[in-house]
GROMACS .gro file of C-alpha atoms in nm:
model
  214
    1PHE     CA    1   0.373   1.103  -0.223
    2VAL     CA    2   0.425   1.162   0.157
    3ALA     CA    3   0.283   1.489   0.272
    4TRP     CA    4   0.357   1.678   0.579
    5ASN     CA    5   0.278   1.472   0.903
    6GLY     CA    6   0.363   1.157   0.712
    7VAL     CA    7   0.027   1.129   0.546
    8ILE     CA    8   0.036   0.896   0.241
    9VAL     CA    9  -0.133   1.064  -0.056
   10LEU     CA   10  -0.216   0.982  -0.428
   11VAL     CA   11  -0.140   1.316  -0.605
   12TYR     CA   12  -0.276   1.415  -0.950
   13ASN     CA   13  -0.134   1.632  -1.212
   14GLY     CA   14  -0.361   1.929  -1.118
   15PHE     CA   15  -0.719   2.026  -1.123
   16PRO     CA   16  -0.875   2.012  -1.466
   17ARG     CA   17  -1.041   2.321  -1.615
   18SER     CA   18  -1.398   2.174  -1.552
   19LEU     CA   19  -1.315   2.120  -1.171
   20MET     CA   20  -1.171   2.461  -1.141
   21LEU     CA   21  -1.489   2.605  -1.284
   22ALA     CA   22  -1.684   2.393  -1.022
   23LYS     CA   23  -1.479   2.535  -0.742
   24GLU     CA   24  -1.529   2.896  -0.879
   25ARG     CA   25  -1.918   2.820  -0.913
   26LEU     CA   26  -1.912   2.710  -0.550
   27CYS     CA   27  -1.768   3.050  -0.428
   28THR     CA   28  -2.035   3.232  -0.657
   29LEU     CA   29  -2.319   3.030  -0.500
   30LEU     CA   30  -2.196   3.045  -0.146
   31PRO     CA   31  -2.051   3.393  -0.101
   32GLY     CA   32  -1.993   3.352   0.271
   33LEU     CA   33  -1.749   3.075   0.252
   34LYS     CA   34  -1.399   3.106   0.426
   35ASP     CA   35  -1.106   3.132   0.200
   36GLU     CA   36  -1.003   2.805   0.053
   37ASN     CA   37  -0.736   2.614   0.252
   38PHE     CA   38  -0.416   2.556   0.073
   39GLY     CA   39  -0.459   2.178   0.123
   40SER     CA   40  -0.739   2.162  -0.131
   41LYS     CA   41  -0.547   2.385  -0.390
   42TRP     CA   42  -0.349   2.096  -0.498
   43PRO     CA   43  -0.555   1.778  -0.589
   44LYS     CA   44  -0.492   1.456  -0.398
   45THR     CA   45  -0.639   1.146  -0.237
   46THR     CA   46  -0.549   1.069   0.119
   47LEU     CA   47  -0.469   0.685   0.133
   48ALA     CA   48  -0.333   0.645   0.482
   49ALA     CA   49  -0.211   0.822   0.790
   50VAL     CA   50   0.046   0.743   1.058
   51LYS     CA   51  -0.068   0.543   1.352
   52ASP     CA   52  -0.082   0.749   1.676
   53GLY     CA   53   0.219   0.698   1.892
   54THR     CA   54   0.454   0.571   1.621
   55PRO     CA   55   0.806   0.678   1.641
   56ASP     CA   56   0.960   0.912   1.398
   57LEU     CA   57   1.121   0.808   1.055
   58THR     CA   58   1.494   0.785   1.055
   59MET     CA   59   1.672   0.925   0.736
   60THR     CA   60   1.734   0.585   0.628
   61GLN     CA   61   1.365   0.477   0.647
   62PHE     CA   62   1.264   0.799   0.480
   63GLU     CA   63   1.496   0.721   0.178
   64ARG     CA   64   1.359   0.386   0.159
   65LEU     CA   65   0.996   0.536   0.192
   66ARG     CA   66   1.067   0.771  -0.096
   67ASP     CA   67   1.207   0.500  -0.310
   68ILE     CA   68   0.895   0.294  -0.279
   69CYS     CA   69   0.676   0.591  -0.347
   70GLY     CA   70   0.866   0.660  -0.664
   71GLU     CA   71   0.849   0.323  -0.785
   72TYR     CA   72   0.472   0.291  -0.755
   73SER     CA   73   0.422   0.655  -0.887
   74SER     CA   74   0.605   0.532  -1.203
   75LYS     CA   75   0.393   0.220  -1.228
   76ILE     CA   76   0.063   0.426  -1.203
   77ALA     CA   77   0.186   0.708  -1.443
   78ASN     CA   78   0.303   0.445  -1.703
   79CYS     CA   79  -0.048   0.268  -1.681
   80ASN     CA   80  -0.206   0.594  -1.772
   81ILE     CA   81  -0.510   0.519  -1.584
   82PRO     CA   82  -0.815   0.747  -1.642
   83ILE     CA   83  -0.998   0.856  -1.324
   84ASN     CA   84  -1.337   0.951  -1.435
   85VAL     CA   85  -1.549   1.196  -1.237
   86GLU     CA   86  -1.925   1.141  -1.297
   87ARG     CA   87  -2.061   1.322  -0.996
   88LEU     CA   88  -1.958   1.565  -0.731
   89SER     CA   89  -2.065   1.523  -0.363
   90ILE     CA   90  -2.155   1.794  -0.097
   91VAL     CA   91  -2.112   1.615   0.237
   92GLU     CA   92  -2.152   1.670   0.615
   93TYR     CA   93  -1.911   1.444   0.772
   94GLU     CA   94  -1.858   1.303   1.115
   95ARG     CA   95  -1.504   1.189   1.043
   96ARG     CA   96  -1.287   1.402   0.817
   97GLY     CA   97  -1.157   1.084   0.648
   98LEU     CA   98  -1.518   1.063   0.511
   99GLU     CA   99  -1.559   0.709   0.643
  100LYS     CA  100  -1.855   0.823   0.843
  101LEU     CA  101  -2.103   1.076   0.685
  102ALA     CA  102  -2.407   1.241   0.845
  103VAL     CA  103  -2.527   1.385   0.497
  104ARG     CA  104  -2.426   1.320   0.136
  105LYS     CA  105  -2.593   1.487  -0.165
  106ASP     CA  106  -2.468   1.388  -0.510
  107ILE     CA  107  -2.458   1.621  -0.816
  108LEU     CA  108  -2.451   1.405  -1.130
  109LEU     CA  109  -2.254   1.568  -1.399
  110HIS     CA  110  -2.390   1.596  -1.745
  111LYS     CA  111  -2.256   1.315  -1.969
  112ASN     CA  112  -2.053   1.578  -2.182
  113ARG     CA  113  -1.928   1.738  -1.853
  114GLN     CA  114  -1.778   1.425  -1.704
  115LEU     CA  115  -1.400   1.418  -1.698
  116ASP     CA  116  -1.079   1.240  -1.610
  117LEU     CA  117  -0.912   1.383  -1.306
  118ASN     CA  118  -0.573   1.392  -1.493
  119SER     CA  119  -0.702   1.558  -1.818
  120SER     CA  120  -0.704   1.919  -1.936
  121VAL     CA  121  -0.480   2.037  -1.668
  122SER     CA  122  -0.327   2.400  -1.728
  123SER     CA  123   0.026   2.463  -1.673
  124ASN     CA  124  -0.053   2.701  -1.382
  125GLU     CA  125  -0.233   2.408  -1.204
  126ARG     CA  126   0.060   2.171  -1.276
  127LYS     CA  127   0.290   2.419  -1.129
  128VAL     CA  128   0.084   2.427  -0.800
  129VAL     CA  129   0.142   2.052  -0.774
  130ASP     CA  130   0.508   2.053  -0.880
  131ASN     CA  131   0.592   2.310  -0.611
  132VAL     CA  132   0.451   2.087  -0.342
  133VAL     CA  133   0.613   1.760  -0.479
  134LYS     CA  134   0.944   1.902  -0.525
  135GLU     CA  135   0.966   1.979  -0.142
  136TRP     CA  136   1.107   1.636  -0.083
  137SER     CA  137   1.395   1.668  -0.337
  138ASN     CA  138   1.577   1.794  -0.019
  139LEU     CA  139   1.526   1.521   0.229
  140ASP     CA  140   1.727   1.697   0.508
  141THR     CA  141   1.467   1.984   0.513
  142TYR     CA  142   1.167   1.777   0.437
  143LEU     CA  143   1.204   1.504   0.694
  144PRO     CA  144   1.117   1.717   0.981
  145LYS     CA  145   0.780   1.813   0.820
  146VAL     CA  146   0.708   1.457   0.770
  147ASN     CA  147   0.783   1.367   1.124
  148ALA     CA  148   0.589   1.686   1.249
  149PRO     CA  149   0.306   1.602   1.508
  150GLY     CA  150  -0.050   1.606   1.377
  151SER     CA  151  -0.273   1.434   1.125
  152ARG     CA  152  -0.223   1.106   1.277
  153ILE     CA  153  -0.503   0.845   1.192
  154SER     CA  154  -0.708   0.952   1.505
  155SER     CA  155  -0.764   1.293   1.358
  156TYR     CA  156  -0.918   1.126   1.055
  157ARG     CA  157  -1.141   0.902   1.273
  158GLU     CA  158  -1.250   0.920   1.644
  159ALA     CA  159  -1.073   1.258   1.705
  160SER     CA  160  -1.211   1.428   1.412
  161GLY     CA  161  -1.463   1.733   1.429
  162ARG     CA  162  -1.761   1.752   1.224
  163GLY     CA  163  -1.753   1.958   0.900
  164SER     CA  164  -1.878   1.995   0.539
  165THR     CA  165  -1.685   1.963   0.211
  166CYS     CA  166  -1.738   1.921  -0.155
  167VAL     CA  167  -1.565   1.615  -0.308
  168ALA     CA  168  -1.532   1.371  -0.588
  169PHE     CA  169  -1.543   1.017  -0.449
  170LEU     CA  170  -1.326   0.756  -0.623
  171ASP     CA  171  -1.567   0.478  -0.561
  172PRO     CA  172  -1.541   0.244  -0.737
  173LEU     CA  173  -1.164   0.261  -0.815
  174PRO     CA  174  -1.053   0.177  -1.174
  175ASN     CA  175  -0.948  -0.176  -1.144
  176GLU     CA  176  -0.588  -0.110  -1.254
  177LEU     CA  177  -0.541   0.168  -0.997
  178TRP     CA  178  -0.695  -0.065  -0.746
  179GLN     CA  179  -0.436  -0.341  -0.816
  180CYS     CA  180  -0.151  -0.080  -0.806
  181LEU     CA  181  -0.261   0.072  -0.464
  182THR     CA  182  -0.332  -0.273  -0.315
  183GLU     CA  183   0.031  -0.385  -0.402
  184PHE     CA  184   0.160  -0.050  -0.269
  185GLN     CA  185  -0.026  -0.091   0.059
  186LYS     CA  186   0.121  -0.434   0.098
  187THR     CA  187   0.477  -0.325   0.024
  188LEU     CA  188   0.455  -0.031   0.275
  189ASN     CA  189   0.307  -0.269   0.547
  190ASP     CA  190   0.579  -0.523   0.486
  191VAL     CA  191   0.854  -0.256   0.501
  192PHE     CA  192   0.699  -0.036   0.785
  193PRO     CA  193   0.486  -0.287   0.982
  194GLU     CA  194   0.231  -0.120   1.222
  195ARG     CA  195   0.315   0.231   1.099
  196TYR     CA  196   0.039   0.319   0.865
  197VAL     CA  197  -0.354   0.279   0.892
  198TRP     CA  198  -0.525   0.286   0.570
  199LEU     CA  199  -0.870   0.468   0.492
  200ASN     CA  200  -1.153   0.254   0.360
  201ASP     CA  201  -1.162   0.230  -0.006
  202SER     CA  202  -1.525   0.349  -0.022
  203SER     CA  203  -1.423   0.686   0.143
  204LEU     CA  204  -1.147   0.760  -0.098
  205HIS     CA  205  -1.191   1.100  -0.250
  206CYS     CA  206  -1.043   1.415  -0.399
  207THR     CA  207  -1.139   1.741  -0.224
  208LEU     CA  208  -1.255   2.043  -0.442
  209ARG     CA  209  -1.281   2.264  -0.121
  210SER     CA  210  -1.416   2.271   0.237
  211ILE     CA  211  -1.741   2.442   0.311
  212HIS     CA  212  -1.691   2.650   0.612
  213TRP     CA  213  -1.855   2.977   0.679
  214LYS     CA  214  -1.684   3.306   0.772
   0.00000   0.00000   0.00000
């Protein structure tokens, strides 16, 4: 999926009940947290961002991009690849792409609490994701949001501020998923050379919520 500002993301069906309980537990344990950002209310993994200074997409290019995303989304869905979450991590990052961390504390989940990111998703959680993804059913209205300035690769790296967040890292990626994403990356790089910069595999994660104080 292509999110606002042209960011390339892997989107999940919705947060499973176990992770929703973990998010609620965080708020209970840390009552002074700021309200949750909308960006962490729909589960995803940021894969790549647009290189700074890159020209806007044309409608023809955007149509081609959507076709490629649709093709690989179908491949991944048809493989029904489980993405098991064995631990959650509280991190203090120096770069918001989580390629450079100052502190990382892992919370190992009890064996019977480990889960698949795409399992046990309620209809309400699926609706949150569907409402986001359906935005690009209208290319005319969505293209300006994709081309909007902001969230270029520098904002994930050298221009990033420090912060704290709770995430589930995807390292290591399931082999089938890694193969699909590697092929997807190669295809986008071939069709749109020098447009996207890809985050390191070891940093790939799904954010539960940021940890910022009121």
